[in-house]
Each structure stands twice: as structure tokens, then as C-alpha cells.
Amino acid sequence: MNELELKYGCNPNQKPSRIFMKDGSDLPVTVLNGKPGYINFLDAFNSWQLVKELKEATGLPAAASFKHVSPAGAAVGLPLSDVDRQIYFVEDDAELSPIACAYIRARGADRLCSYGDWAALSDVCDAATATYLKYEVSDGVIAPGFTDEALEILKTKKKGNYNIVQIDENYVPTEQECKDVFGVTFEQGHNFFEINEALLENVVTENKEIPDAAKIDLIVALITLKYTQSNSVVYVKNGQSIGVGAGQQSRIHCTRLAGDKADNWYIRQHPKVLGLQFVDGIRRPDRDNAIDVYTSDEYEDVLAEGAWQRTFKVKPEPLTREERKAWVATQSGVSVGSDAFFPFGDNVERARKSGVAYIAEPGGSIRDDNVIETCNKYGIAMAFTGMRLFHH
């Protein structure tokens, strides 16, 4: 099939809409269920590239959770700890495959931003992954294949209209890519740049030690950045993004946004949050929203009389700003990637507050010496990759 008609473009008034191959060849995707839209396919193709490259670079199954052409989360398929299972709401006895672990981590990075996501899987979608997806609010999934059992499970979502897309994992795009903006055609070479461990060899700080686990985290960060709307900064720990700051005009705002998300991810592991007792039958989105409010300065909104009873079995003790700050201060071993150079040391100062110990960025600022000096102040190891990763 050479083309696929879509319901409409980015908005309902933008018709007609389609995807097609200019060279007359067949599309590299097959729609197995549902009717994906324009934005769905933008998310599908960007997220597929991310997970495909992440698996090639690390050798581990990879997954991403996309919203509005940027990842809310990305991860490789490392096993889940007991705490991971708690904060990602996985049953204790659930049997999880590596690809299921990858998606659970990707989805769990920022559950609010992942609401209504597009899921991408580097490997065949199995029943374990489909079962987890079944209960999440999601628009669709792209993968190189689906087991019969997984398809049967996913086809029950959204009253049978869940979008399921299979992609040819051997598809390679053309060397040149084009897009039209305001009736003008833009052309550039496709970004085939390979991100791997060799990019981390130029360590410019006094601390030269980047352990293997941190190297994986930095690769996760850099590949995630390659498919995140710029400017962008990504925080990563244990093979998963924990904070993505996308599409900001200021580098420090990227760093703050991603850092705040990383802090929120870690705060969800606070004993008071893990101890929350939700009412029976609470919907997942309601539970996620309640946690988000409870862990913010607006916690009174869910703890007020008449409000807490709708969410909790027992009224929780507040999690104060001081408690949150003290908890975040215990975070450590976090890695950060930036799609362009840090212009000032203030980015390192902010990253350090979220437990960052390793940084990868292109370098090339006229104030590189100040950025390096700030890293040295805190014993942070930083590699200059020499490669900008803008994506629009």
C-alpha cells in the first residue's frame, strides 16, 4: 500500500490529510487495528526511531512513551525493583518480559504526561506488555510485531478501536528528507548519526570515571534527545529517563523543567507516598492526579475535608515542602544529557540539586571553562560529545 488517508491533519479543519511514499513504494507500516491520525503517525515514526536506535546502541529491548512529538519517557528493559513495581503499579505476582519492563519504565517516568500516549516497542509486543498497556490510557502502539495473544488483548482497548501499527524493522529511510512549511519545501539529509559509547570518551573534567551503568544512562539520554523537540535536556537513571525538558527557548529552563520532573519521579518513592491508601476501584488517572497534587505545594486540595474521602481510605499526613526538599537531597547517581552546549555553569548547579553525577553535552560554548569548573566543584564527570542533536 502506497498511501493511507487520515481523518484530518493536526486539527479537524486541516483536510484532506494522508501519509504516502513519494517514490511510489509501499509504506513501511501496516495498520492492524484502529485508524491512526496525523499526530499519531508523527509520534509513531519518531518514537520507533528512538527505540530502534536505543536497542542497537545498548543491546537491550527499548520502549518509549510519546506525546505531541516528544517522549514523555524512554527506557531500556532492565528488571523492575520492588519499589519500581510499587510506583508503576505493577502487581507483585505479574510476570514481566524485558520489553514489558522497558515500556513500564518509559510510561512510569512521567505518568501525567504519558496520559493518552503513543507507545513504541523495539521488540515484538508480547502478552505481558499488552496486559500492562490494556489498563493504561493510550492512543496506540507501534512495534515490529505482535503475538496473537497480545493482539487479542490490545484489540479490546477503546471499544475495539485501539490503534495498533506494525512496522517493517528493516525499513531504511531515504538519504534526503523534505517537509513543506507555508508552501515552501525544506530539504535536509536524514540524521543517520550513530550514538554510541565512543561519544563519551572525551571526558573534560577532573573526575574521569563514568561507570558502565552511567554510560548506558548517558546513551539513553542522548538518543532520547535526538528525537525530542529542541531545546531539550534529559535526566536518566537506571536505564530510564526520569525527566524530559522539551521545546524550551532557554537552556536553563530545559534543565529546570527536566530537573523538576526528575525530582517528582523520586518523590513518588518517598515512604509517605508509597504508604498512600487509595479507595477501592479508583481510576488510574485519578490516582495519578492525586499523587501529583499530594506531592506539590497544593496538597491541601486533596487533603481537605470532603475531598480526601473521595480518594483515600485514610487521611494522609501532608508531605511538606521541607520533607520533599530533604528527600530530593538524597538522590544520587543521575545522568544528564543536553542536545546543545550548556552556555553557563548555572545548568550544572541546577542539575546537581537533582543528584546528577554524570553529564554528556556537545561542548563548544565560549564559557566551557566555567561549565567545567562548576562540574569540578561538585566532582561531576562530564563528557563533550562534539555533536549537537537538535530536532524539529
GROMACS .gro file of C-alpha atoms in nm:
model
  392
    1MET     CA    1   0.000   0.000   0.000
    2ASN     CA    2   0.148   0.331  -0.112
    3GLU     CA    3  -0.072   0.576   0.081
    4LEU     CA    4  -0.311   0.595   0.374
    5GLU     CA    5  -0.588   0.851   0.408
    6LEU     CA    6  -0.619   1.008   0.752
    7LYS     CA    7  -0.924   1.154   0.925
    8TYR     CA    8  -0.765   1.503   0.932
    9GLY     CA    9  -0.433   1.676   0.997
   10CYS     CA   10  -0.315   1.833   1.323
   11ASN     CA   11  -0.662   1.986   1.367
   12PRO     CA   12  -1.008   1.889   1.237
   13ASN     CA   13  -1.014   2.180   0.990
   14GLN     CA   14  -0.694   2.060   0.816
   15LYS     CA   15  -0.830   1.836   0.541
   16PRO     CA   16  -0.756   1.638   0.336
   17SER     CA   17  -0.479   1.451   0.512
   18ARG     CA   18  -0.274   1.143   0.425
   19ILE     CA   19   0.063   0.975   0.456
   20PHE     CA   20   0.224   0.839   0.138
   21MET     CA   21   0.554   0.741  -0.021
   22LYS     CA   22   0.676   0.994  -0.279
   23ASP     CA   23   0.877   0.731  -0.468
   24GLY     CA   24   0.574   0.509  -0.519
   25SER     CA   25   0.700   0.232  -0.292
   26ASP     CA   26   0.489   0.067  -0.022
   27LEU     CA   27   0.452   0.228   0.320
   28PRO     CA   28   0.672   0.057   0.582
   29VAL     CA   29   0.377   0.023   0.819
   30THR     CA   30   0.063  -0.189   0.840
   31VAL     CA   31  -0.234  -0.081   1.048
   32LEU     CA   32  -0.354  -0.393   1.229
   33ASN     CA   33  -0.633  -0.220   1.420
   34GLY     CA   34  -0.790   0.122   1.460
   35LYS     CA   35  -0.743   0.433   1.247
   36PRO     CA   36  -0.432   0.632   1.349
   37GLY     CA   37  -0.433   1.005   1.282
   38TYR     CA   38  -0.176   1.259   1.163
   39ILE     CA   39  -0.027   1.328   1.507
   40ASN     CA   40  -0.040   0.955   1.589
   41PHE     CA   41   0.187   0.881   1.295
   42LEU     CA   42   0.424   1.167   1.382
   43ASP     CA   43   0.459   1.014   1.727
   44ALA     CA   44   0.481   0.661   1.584
   45PHE     CA   45   0.765   0.732   1.343
   46ASN     CA   46   0.967   0.945   1.586
   47SER     CA   47   0.923   0.701   1.873
   48TRP     CA   48   1.009   0.399   1.656
   49GLN     CA   49   1.339   0.555   1.550
   50LEU     CA   50   1.422   0.622   1.915
   51VAL     CA   51   1.359   0.268   2.040
   52LYS     CA   52   1.524   0.106   1.738
   53GLU     CA   53   1.843   0.308   1.788
   54LEU     CA   54   1.836   0.259   2.163
   55LYS     CA   55   1.829  -0.118   2.124
   56GLU     CA   56   2.107  -0.108   1.863
   57ALA     CA   57   2.324   0.105   2.093
   58THR     CA   58   2.269  -0.089   2.418
   59GLY     CA   59   2.168  -0.439   2.308
   60LEU     CA   60   1.866  -0.413   2.538
   61PRO     CA   61   1.496  -0.404   2.449
   62ALA     CA   62   1.372  -0.044   2.449
   63ALA     CA   63   1.043   0.139   2.474
   64ALA     CA   64   0.916   0.495   2.460
   65SER     CA   65   0.602   0.680   2.563
   66PHE     CA   66   0.536   0.973   2.325
   67LYS     CA   67   0.308   1.276   2.344
   68HIS     CA   68   0.295   1.556   2.087
   69VAL     CA   69   0.612   1.451   1.904
   70SER     CA   70   0.835   1.431   2.212
   71PRO     CA   71   0.899   1.148   2.456
   72ALA     CA   72   0.735   1.166   2.797
   73GLY     CA   73   0.965   0.877   2.880
   74ALA     CA   74   1.210   0.629   2.729
   75ALA     CA   75   1.379   0.326   2.881
   76VAL     CA   76   1.563   0.001   2.827
   77GLY     CA   77   1.434  -0.332   2.959
   78LEU     CA   78   1.614  -0.370   3.290
   79PRO     CA   79   1.431  -0.562   3.565
   80LEU     CA   80   1.197  -0.376   3.799
   81SER     CA   81   1.280  -0.346   4.167
   82ASP     CA   82   1.014  -0.386   4.435
   83VAL     CA   83   0.991  -0.007   4.462
   84ASP     CA   84   0.959   0.021   4.083
   85ARG     CA   85   0.664  -0.216   4.095
   86GLN     CA   86   0.501  -0.002   4.361
   87ILE     CA   87   0.541   0.335   4.190
   88TYR     CA   88   0.447   0.196   3.847
   89PHE     CA   89   0.152   0.000   3.992
   90VAL     CA   90   0.259  -0.346   3.882
   91GLU     CA   91   0.113  -0.646   4.060
   92ASP     CA   92   0.363  -0.832   4.278
   93ASP     CA   93   0.297  -1.162   4.100
   94ALA     CA   94   0.292  -1.019   3.746
   95GLU     CA   95   0.537  -1.197   3.515
   96LEU     CA   96   0.723  -0.937   3.315
   97SER     CA   97   0.931  -0.976   3.000
   98PRO     CA   98   1.223  -0.740   2.926
   99ILE     CA   99   1.017  -0.546   2.669
  100ALA     CA  100   0.733  -0.513   2.921
  101CYS     CA  101   0.980  -0.376   3.177
  102ALA     CA  102   1.105  -0.127   2.919
  103TYR     CA  103   0.757   0.010   2.850
  104ILE     CA  104   0.656   0.015   3.217
  105ARG     CA  105   0.966   0.223   3.290
  106ALA     CA  106   0.907   0.453   2.995
  107ARG     CA  107   0.544   0.506   3.093
  108GLY     CA  108   0.635   0.549   3.459
  109ALA     CA  109   0.884   0.831   3.406
  110ASP     CA  110   0.608   1.091   3.393
  111ARG     CA  111   0.267   0.932   3.424
  112LEU     CA  112   0.076   1.257   3.386
  113CYS     CA  113   0.249   1.346   3.059
  114SER     CA  114   0.208   0.987   2.939
  115TYR     CA  115  -0.171   1.005   2.970
  116GLY     CA  116  -0.306   0.926   2.622
  117ASP     CA  117   0.041   0.840   2.492
  118TRP     CA  118   0.169   0.665   2.183
  119ALA     CA  119   0.376   0.360   2.283
  120ALA     CA  120   0.677   0.235   2.087
  121LEU     CA  121   0.846  -0.103   2.134
  122SER     CA  122   1.176  -0.218   1.986
  123ASP     CA  123   1.073  -0.583   2.011
  124VAL     CA  124   0.765  -0.791   1.936
  125CYS     CA  125   0.480  -0.694   2.168
  126ASP     CA  126   0.403  -0.987   2.394
  127ALA     CA  127   0.114  -1.063   2.626
  128ALA     CA  128   0.293  -0.918   2.931
  129THR     CA  129   0.336  -0.582   2.760
  130ALA     CA  130  -0.015  -0.586   2.614
  131THR     CA  131  -0.165  -0.665   2.954
  132TYR     CA  132   0.001  -0.360   3.110
  133LEU     CA  133  -0.099  -0.141   2.816
  134LYS     CA  134  -0.456  -0.265   2.836
  135TYR     CA  135  -0.522  -0.077   3.159
  136GLU     CA  136  -0.344   0.247   3.064
  137VAL     CA  137  -0.500   0.540   2.877
  138SER     CA  138  -0.311   0.522   2.547
  139ASP     CA  139  -0.382   0.616   2.184
  140GLY     CA  140  -0.180   0.345   2.014
  141VAL     CA  141   0.133   0.137   1.981
  142ILE     CA  142   0.397   0.069   1.717
  143ALA     CA  143   0.617  -0.242   1.717
  144PRO     CA  144   0.789  -0.475   1.469
  145GLY     CA  145   0.539  -0.747   1.553
  146PHE     CA  146   0.268  -0.868   1.790
  147THR     CA  147   0.199  -1.212   1.928
  148ASP     CA  148  -0.151  -1.347   1.869
  149GLU     CA  149  -0.227  -1.321   2.240
  150ALA     CA  150  -0.104  -0.960   2.255
  151LEU     CA  151  -0.320  -0.864   1.957
  152GLU     CA  152  -0.624  -1.024   2.117
  153ILE     CA  153  -0.565  -0.825   2.437
  154LEU     CA  154  -0.499  -0.490   2.266
  155LYS     CA  155  -0.798  -0.517   2.035
  156THR     CA  156  -1.023  -0.494   2.342
  157LYS     CA  157  -0.900  -0.139   2.420
  158LYS     CA  158  -1.105   0.170   2.335
  159LYS     CA  159  -1.410  -0.037   2.242
  160GLY     CA  160  -1.207  -0.219   1.979
  161ASN     CA  161  -1.064   0.099   1.821
  162TYR     CA  162  -0.716   0.099   1.976
  163ASN     CA  163  -0.451   0.187   1.717
  164ILE     CA  164  -0.207  -0.097   1.652
  165VAL     CA  165   0.066  -0.039   1.395
  166GLN     CA  166   0.327  -0.289   1.277
  167ILE     CA  167   0.645  -0.151   1.118
  168ASP     CA  168   0.897  -0.319   0.893
  169GLU     CA  169   1.202  -0.325   1.121
  170ASN     CA  170   1.430  -0.342   0.815
  171TYR     CA  171   1.296  -0.021   0.663
  172VAL     CA  172   1.562   0.245   0.598
  173PRO     CA  173   1.455   0.599   0.501
  174THR     CA  174   1.599   0.783   0.202
  175GLU     CA  175   1.914   0.992   0.241
  176GLN     CA  176   1.726   1.319   0.192
  177GLU     CA  177   1.407   1.420   0.371
  178CYS     CA  178   1.165   1.702   0.289
  179LYS     CA  179   0.878   1.884   0.454
  180ASP     CA  180   0.663   2.177   0.347
  181VAL     CA  181   0.612   2.481   0.568
  182PHE     CA  182   0.394   2.769   0.449
  183GLY     CA  183   0.407   2.633   0.097
  184VAL     CA  184   0.787   2.625   0.096
  185THR     CA  185   0.973   2.293   0.078
  186PHE     CA  186   1.261   2.232   0.318
  187GLU     CA  187   1.517   1.961   0.245
  188GLN     CA  188   1.796   1.817   0.456
  189GLY     CA  189   1.993   1.498   0.499
  190HIS     CA  190   1.830   1.246   0.729
  191ASN     CA  191   2.001   1.234   1.068
  192PHE     CA  192   2.176   0.898   1.045
  193PHE     CA  193   2.430   0.996   1.312
  194GLU     CA  194   2.505   0.696   1.532
  195ILE     CA  195   2.511   0.747   1.906
  196ASN     CA  196   2.730   0.501   2.094
  197GLU     CA  197   2.978   0.472   2.379
  198ALA     CA  198   3.257   0.628   2.173
  199LEU     CA  199   3.085   0.967   2.215
  200LEU     CA  200   3.167   0.955   2.585
  201GLU     CA  201   3.545   0.923   2.553
  202ASN     CA  202   3.628   1.296   2.572
  203VAL     CA  203   3.585   1.346   2.947
  204VAL     CA  204   3.691   1.705   3.015
  205THR     CA  205   3.653   1.719   3.393
  206GLU     CA  206   3.891   1.628   3.673
  207ASN     CA  207   3.670   1.330   3.754
  208LYS     CA  208   3.721   1.095   3.459
  209GLU     CA  209   3.524   0.799   3.597
  210ILE     CA  210   3.200   0.716   3.418
  211PRO     CA  211   3.094   0.362   3.517
  212ASP     CA  212   2.931   0.127   3.267
  213ALA     CA  213   2.581   0.177   3.411
  214ALA     CA  214   2.617   0.554   3.376
  215LYS     CA  215   2.737   0.511   3.017
  216ILE     CA  216   2.413   0.328   2.937
  217ASP     CA  217   2.220   0.608   3.105
  218LEU     CA  218   2.403   0.873   2.903
  219ILE     CA  219   2.336   0.683   2.580
  220VAL     CA  220   1.967   0.665   2.677
  221ALA     CA  221   1.977   1.042   2.735
  222LEU     CA  222   2.148   1.124   2.403
  223ILE     CA  223   1.926   0.902   2.189
  224THR     CA  224   1.618   1.037   2.365
  225LEU     CA  225   1.739   1.391   2.291
  226LYS     CA  226   1.781   1.304   1.924
  227TYR     CA  227   1.401   1.264   1.900
  228THR     CA  228   1.291   1.534   2.145
  229GLN     CA  229   1.177   1.879   2.028
  230SER     CA  230   1.460   2.123   2.096
  231ASN     CA  231   1.585   2.285   2.310
  232SER     CA  232   1.594   1.977   2.531
  233VAL     CA  233   1.760   1.826   2.838
  234VAL     CA  234   1.704   1.473   2.973
  235TYR     CA  235   1.775   1.325   3.317
  236VAL     CA  236   1.827   0.947   3.328
  237LYS     CA  237   1.876   0.687   3.600
  238ASN     CA  238   1.888   0.306   3.589
  239GLY     CA  239   1.830   0.290   3.216
  240GLN     CA  240   1.524   0.515   3.202
  241SER     CA  241   1.455   0.881   3.154
  242ILE     CA  242   1.318   1.034   3.474
  243GLY     CA  243   1.277   1.390   3.347
  244VAL     CA  244   1.243   1.533   2.995
  245GLY     CA  245   1.255   1.907   2.935
  246ALA     CA  246   1.148   1.965   2.573
  247GLY     CA  247   1.088   2.260   2.346
  248GLN     CA  248   1.213   2.539   2.571
  249GLN     CA  249   1.369   2.854   2.431
  250SER     CA  250   1.620   2.877   2.719
  251ARG     CA  251   1.869   2.606   2.809
  252ILE     CA  252   1.836   2.672   3.183
  253HIS     CA  253   1.458   2.640   3.154
  254CYS     CA  254   1.508   2.297   2.992
  255THR     CA  255   1.734   2.196   3.278
  256ARG     CA  256   1.491   2.323   3.541
  257LEU     CA  257   1.187   2.163   3.380
  258ALA     CA  258   1.356   1.825   3.336
  259GLY     CA  259   1.507   1.850   3.685
  260ASP     CA  260   1.171   1.924   3.844
  261LYS     CA  261   1.026   1.619   3.668
  262ALA     CA  262   1.318   1.407   3.791
  263ASP     CA  263   1.254   1.533   4.143
  264ASN     CA  264   0.886   1.442   4.115
  265TRP     CA  265   0.978   1.093   3.996
  266TYR     CA  266   1.199   1.046   4.301
  267ILE     CA  267   0.948   1.200   4.544
  268ARG     CA  268   0.699   0.932   4.437
  269GLN     CA  269   0.934   0.689   4.615
  270HIS     CA  270   0.904   0.874   4.948
  271PRO     CA  271   0.767   0.647   5.224
  272LYS     CA  272   0.465   0.872   5.271
  273VAL     CA  273   0.374   0.841   4.903
  274LEU     CA  274   0.431   0.466   4.897
  275GLY     CA  275   0.208   0.442   5.204
  276LEU     CA  276  -0.093   0.618   5.050
  277GLN     CA  277  -0.407   0.405   5.083
  278PHE     CA  278  -0.640   0.468   4.790
  279VAL     CA  279  -1.009   0.388   4.791
  280ASP     CA  280  -1.106   0.068   4.615
  281GLY     CA  281  -1.177   0.097   4.244
  282ILE     CA  282  -1.010   0.434   4.194
  283ARG     CA  283  -0.932   0.504   3.828
  284ARG     CA  284  -0.564   0.513   3.736
  285PRO     CA  285  -0.576   0.874   3.607
  286ASP     CA  286  -0.750   0.987   3.929
  287ARG     CA  287  -0.486   0.813   4.137
  288ASP     CA  288  -0.203   0.966   3.933
  289ASN     CA  289  -0.354   1.314   3.959
  290ALA     CA  290  -0.397   1.272   4.335
  291ILE     CA  291  -0.032   1.176   4.376
  292ASP     CA  292   0.074   1.474   4.166
  293VAL     CA  293  -0.126   1.714   4.383
  294TYR     CA  294  -0.028   1.545   4.710
  295THR     CA  295   0.344   1.581   4.628
  296SER     CA  296   0.307   1.951   4.537
  297ASP     CA  297   0.253   2.273   4.732
  298GLU     CA  298  -0.119   2.232   4.655
  299TYR     CA  299  -0.155   1.920   4.871
  300GLU     CA  300  -0.442   2.075   5.069
  301ASP     CA  301  -0.659   2.034   4.758
  302VAL     CA  302  -0.667   1.657   4.810
  303LEU     CA  303  -0.642   1.659   5.191
  304ALA     CA  304  -0.928   1.898   5.263
  305GLU     CA  305  -1.229   1.763   5.449
  306GLY     CA  306  -1.474   1.619   5.200
  307ALA     CA  307  -1.201   1.584   4.936
  308TRP     CA  308  -0.969   1.325   5.084
  309GLN     CA  309  -1.252   1.078   5.142
  310ARG     CA  310  -1.310   1.053   4.766
  311THR     CA  311  -0.951   0.939   4.710
  312PHE     CA  312  -0.806   0.785   5.024
  313LYS     CA  313  -0.922   0.525   5.275
  314VAL     CA  314  -0.724   0.700   5.549
  315LYS     CA  315  -0.640   1.071   5.550
  316PRO     CA  316  -0.265   1.100   5.476
  317GLU     CA  317  -0.026   1.320   5.667
  318PRO     CA  318   0.092   1.612   5.449
  319LEU     CA  319   0.422   1.579   5.266
  320THR     CA  320   0.568   1.921   5.339
  321ARG     CA  321   0.799   2.126   5.119
  322GLU     CA  322   1.078   2.073   5.373
  323GLU     CA  323   1.029   1.696   5.364
  324ARG     CA  324   1.032   1.694   4.984
  325LYS     CA  325   1.348   1.902   4.972
  326ALA     CA  326   1.523   1.676   5.223
  327TRP     CA  327   1.419   1.366   5.028
  328VAL     CA  328   1.538   1.502   4.691
  329ALA     CA  329   1.874   1.581   4.853
  330THR     CA  330   1.930   1.206   4.896
  331GLN     CA  331   1.903   1.140   4.522
  332SER     CA  332   2.233   1.039   4.357
  333GLY     CA  333   2.388   0.875   4.051
  334VAL     CA  334   2.172   1.059   3.796
  335SER     CA  335   2.295   1.127   3.442
  336VAL     CA  336   2.207   1.427   3.224
  337GLY     CA  337   2.226   1.485   2.851
  338SER     CA  338   2.179   1.811   2.665
  339ASP     CA  339   2.112   1.846   2.292
  340ALA     CA  340   2.335   2.157   2.271
  341PHE     CA  341   2.608   2.305   2.486
  342PHE     CA  342   2.548   2.443   2.835
  343PRO     CA  343   2.618   2.817   2.795
  344PHE     CA  344   2.668   2.877   3.168
  345GLY     CA  345   2.753   2.685   3.482
  346ASP     CA  346   2.403   2.753   3.619
  347ASN     CA  347   2.277   2.446   3.433
  348VAL     CA  348   2.524   2.229   3.625
  349GLU     CA  349   2.422   2.398   3.952
  350ARG     CA  350   2.058   2.309   3.888
  351ALA     CA  351   2.134   1.956   3.771
  352ARG     CA  352   2.347   1.887   4.078
  353LYS     CA  353   2.046   1.960   4.302
  354SER     CA  354   1.871   1.658   4.148
  355GLY     CA  355   2.156   1.418   4.220
  356VAL     CA  356   2.336   1.446   3.886
  357ALA     CA  357   2.683   1.288   3.880
  358TYR     CA  358   2.739   1.246   3.503
  359ILE     CA  359   2.680   1.481   3.210
  360ALA     CA  360   2.711   1.449   2.832
  361GLU     CA  361   2.679   1.760   2.616
  362PRO     CA  362   2.835   1.879   2.289
  363GLY     CA  363   3.066   2.145   2.432
  364GLY     CA  364   3.165   2.447   2.230
  365SER     CA  365   3.043   2.732   2.447
  366ILE     CA  366   3.268   3.033   2.495
  367ARG     CA  367   3.216   2.963   2.866
  368ASP     CA  368   3.308   2.594   2.857
  369ASP     CA  369   3.574   2.669   3.120
  370ASN     CA  370   3.305   2.794   3.359
  371VAL     CA  371   3.087   2.487   3.296
  372ILE     CA  372   3.383   2.253   3.353
  373GLU     CA  373   3.484   2.445   3.666
  374THR     CA  374   3.132   2.407   3.807
  375CYS     CA  375   3.142   2.032   3.740
  376ASN     CA  376   3.479   2.007   3.913
  377LYS     CA  377   3.334   2.194   4.213
  378TYR     CA  378   3.091   1.905   4.270
  379GLY     CA  379   3.300   1.614   4.142
  380ILE     CA  380   3.074   1.563   3.840
  381ALA     CA  381   3.218   1.377   3.541
  382MET     CA  382   3.133   1.541   3.208
  383ALA     CA  383   3.197   1.426   2.851
  384PHE     CA  384   3.195   1.656   2.549
  385THR     CA  385   3.035   1.468   2.261
  386GLY     CA  386   3.109   1.726   1.993
  387MET     CA  387   2.768   1.661   1.833
  388ARG     CA  388   2.459   1.880   1.851
  389LEU     CA  389   2.127   1.693   1.849
  390PHE     CA  390   1.861   1.948   1.754
  391HIS     CA  391   1.529   1.805   1.641
  392HIS     CA  392   1.231   1.994   1.494
   0.00000   0.00000   0.00000
